Amino acid sequence: MTLVREARYRLMKDLVLPAALRAREGRRRARKADPLFGPPLKSGAELKRIMARHYALARYAKGARPVAYVTSGAPVELLRPLGFYTLYPENHSALCGARKVGDRMALHAEARGFSPDLCSYARIDLGHAFSGESPAGELPPPDLLFCTTNICQTVMYWFKALAHHHRVPLVVLDTPYLHGGREEGPALRYFRDQMVEAVPRLERVACRDFEEGRFLAALESSRRASLLWGKVLETLKARPAPLTIFDAFVHLMPVVSLRGLPVCERYYEGLLAEAEERVRRGVAAVPGERFRLLWDNIAIWFALGSLARLFARAGAVPVAATYTHAWAETVQDLEETDPFDGLAKAYGRIFLNRDLAHRRDLLLTLAREYGVHGVVFHSARSCKPYSIGQYDMRGALEAQLPLRTVVLEADMADGRVWSEAQAETRLQAFFESLER
Amino acid sequence: MSRRAYAEAQRAAGRLVAAVLPARYPPEVLWAHDVVPVEVWDPPAPAEVAGAHLPPMVCSVVRRGLALLSASPPVDLLLFPHTCDSLQNLSTLLPDLLGERRPCLFFYPPRGPAGDCGRAFLLEEVRSLFRNLDAVAGEPPPHRLREAVRWARERDEALRGLYDARARGQLDAPAEEFYRAVRRTEYLWPEEASEELLAFRRERAGRRPAGVPLVLSGVLPAPMDFLRRLDERGLAVVEDDFLGLGRRFPRRAPDLPDDPLEAAAGRLLALPPCPTQGAPHSSRLAFLEELARRSSARAVVFLALKFCEPELFDIPFLAEGLRERGLPALVLETEPGGETPAALLTRLEAFVESLP
Ligand code: SF4
Ligand code: SF4
């Protein structure tokens, strides 16, 4: 890390980028209010600023900070004390999906022989690695790949391919799947021990010692951010809901990508205050809220806006989601006295690493707590771990609660498999069934 | 005798039968409990039956597995090695949402490089499977596990011998017959399996049939019809890196600890590199190169099974890496069952013609 690069990084971080982003905001014209929705969240502007700065600053990180590409479920708190600049390929792929360039980017990977049936997040990201294209501008190549299999095994195959392409070290933290009937102790111990075993490798890449004090501070910051995020989600229990799950999908970004950093905590303090204020004032995210819905699976990023309008027209408000909930579900586990134990539990017990009986119970709990009338299952074509089991989950939920359910066949980021007209027909029929 | 008939006969003889999903598990632990593992890879069950439960992007191994297990096969318990996301979900879908009542056991082979904690966890998994089988099948007599470890060693030796003979050109067996014989190890009791393998090697000792020597890689040599087509075209399969075959026995006799459970875990650690356990491209490339070198193969053909993520993610860089090392590689998308599509055969022919 040269001094010049360090100085340039600091200058960009503290002075140039904040000023540039403020100037850009000043030039941006206010959007026309959409009568289908309540007033937009003020925190949206802050979110844009934070994420734009995060991606813009990444360009200057190379040489000033070690750069790590990290999976969304990885215990990033281990990297914070070592000063890694962290980028989340899943988050970046979601961004590409939302900007409707996912299909084009995936083609770069497909041209290199990667099957179009593979996870679209992975294809988009590999497409980025091969082409350098990104709607977020130029991103630095990694010095380290940091992967945890608690969300799926796919990330391991994907990060292995990245490691081969970039010729950089890959650290895989393996998190055995937790079946209800099995004792979880050995699996969590194994996960914990791998984290301890990984620290010297991380130190070598970062050329820096792992300071316990900074680690504990990151852990605490992470815990607070997740708690705040959980409280934001709880405000959606209010009727009318102050924001929708479609909003939450977007506002989830900092807790995924900036966990363990003060900026993340600050952001959620602001968002929570705003959401609570809206509840107090009875501000509805969707005026005329009629039906409350639960969403299962990742967002359909490229159709988020059109779906939000379609739902709002029917007075249907998604108020809870297994996906958004994942970043708050196990936060209490971080309170363990041994920080490594805490991390192992908090990250090892996330619902994607647990059996379908747990998922069914989670869905039932959310359905009850948020008073929902129906469940939308997004069957994401290229995400197997999240989608296999949904067909039978419908029956399991309908048997226990008076709910209507629908399956939307789509994908999180690859728009080529999406038929807007078909989805609309299916959703209209679903909304009609909610009237009965 | 079909797998089903064999399973029925074994049950009639007083053994329990376990349906075992792919791919890596310690068979010694089952044998010690007098449980016959009958592996479920590509049963002739109609994959469409699974359509009501599985979304379209799931591989045919899982689809056929679900179809078979839903049709009440003659098995007493189910074992799910945790091989990939799809099998992981199947292992919970059946008992948790589809009401499977037979005991369902799980086995999690650790991923990534086998550091100290990976080794310790693997041993713990082997022990835990042993205990769980005690609960299902009763505790075996003390010497039985040691005996089972010996059976595994003998079966591995028989497989190695057969593979070595083929690689050296000393086996006069077309691909279809070779794989029919070897795939019987997926369900035969180990002593029978070893005997059959040794007999096959003796009976087929001779010169390799003339033909362009190839290494195959993928999940399975499927469809079987594809092997017949290779034989007809004078193409000789001389080695394989199949998840279900060449990657499931140690290629060199490992030095195993004396403790039988540790030996069972040690055997798993000695298996060739596999993407399902996160083996890096470098070790897989080295393994493929070694297979080609020892068998004088002229090319590697990947049989890419649709929707199989562990394989599909690796193939592009493996094919590229082999080509860079001067070993031609071809990727063909295949599905088990049925006839080999004509277009696929045309591509294969064109590839073989282009070989230097
Ligand atoms: S989208 Fe699904 S398959 Fe892809 S990385 Fe996420 S959890 Fe894994
Ligand atoms: S995805 Fe691949 S590894 Fe998994 S069951 Fe199917 S064929 Fe086997």
Short mmCIF file of C-alpha atoms and ligand atoms in Angstrom, two decimals, chain A residues 72 90 118-122 151-155 158 297-298 352 380 382-386 412, chain B residues 85 309, ligand 1:
data_model
loop_
_atom_site.label_atom_id
_atom_site.label_comp_id
_atom_site.label_asym_id
_atom_site.label_seq_id
_atom_site.Cartn_x
_atom_site.Cartn_y
_atom_site.Cartn_z
CA SER A 72 -23.59 -11.85 1.71
CA GLU A 90 -24.27 -10.52 -4.93
CA LEU A 118 -26.37 -21.22 -13.36
CA CYS A 119 -27.23 -18.70 -10.64
CA SER A 120 -27.72 -15.39 -12.42
CA TYR A 121 -25.91 -13.45 -9.69
CA ALA A 122 -22.86 -15.58 -10.39
CA ILE A 151 -26.55 -19.25 1.99
CA CYS A 152 -25.76 -21.92 -0.60
CA GLN A 153 -23.04 -24.12 -2.01
CA THR A 154 -23.24 -22.18 -5.26
CA VAL A 155 -21.19 -19.33 -3.82
CA TRP A 158 -18.67 -19.24 -8.05
CA ASN A 297 -37.30 -15.41 -1.82
CA ILE A 298 -35.05 -12.70 -3.24
CA LEU A 352 -31.12 -20.66 4.44
CA ALA A 380 -36.27 -17.89 -8.71
CA SER A 382 -31.57 -19.88 -11.06
CA CYS A 383 -31.54 -19.98 -7.24
CA LYS A 384 -32.05 -23.56 -6.17
CA PRO A 385 -31.55 -23.41 -2.38
CA TYR A 386 -34.21 -20.76 -1.99
CA MET A 412 -33.67 -12.40 -9.30
CA ASP B 85 -27.86 -27.40 -2.90
CA GLU B 309 -23.99 -26.56 -10.57
S1 SF4 C 1 -29.04 -16.27 -5.62
FE1 SF4 C 1 -29.28 -18.29 -4.68
S2 SF4 C 1 -27.81 -19.59 -5.69
FE2 SF4 C 1 -27.24 -17.50 -6.15
S3 SF4 C 1 -25.78 -16.93 -4.58
FE3 SF4 C 1 -27.76 -16.33 -3.80
S4 SF4 C 1 -28.53 -18.03 -2.60
FE4 SF4 C 1 -26.83 -18.78 -3.87
#
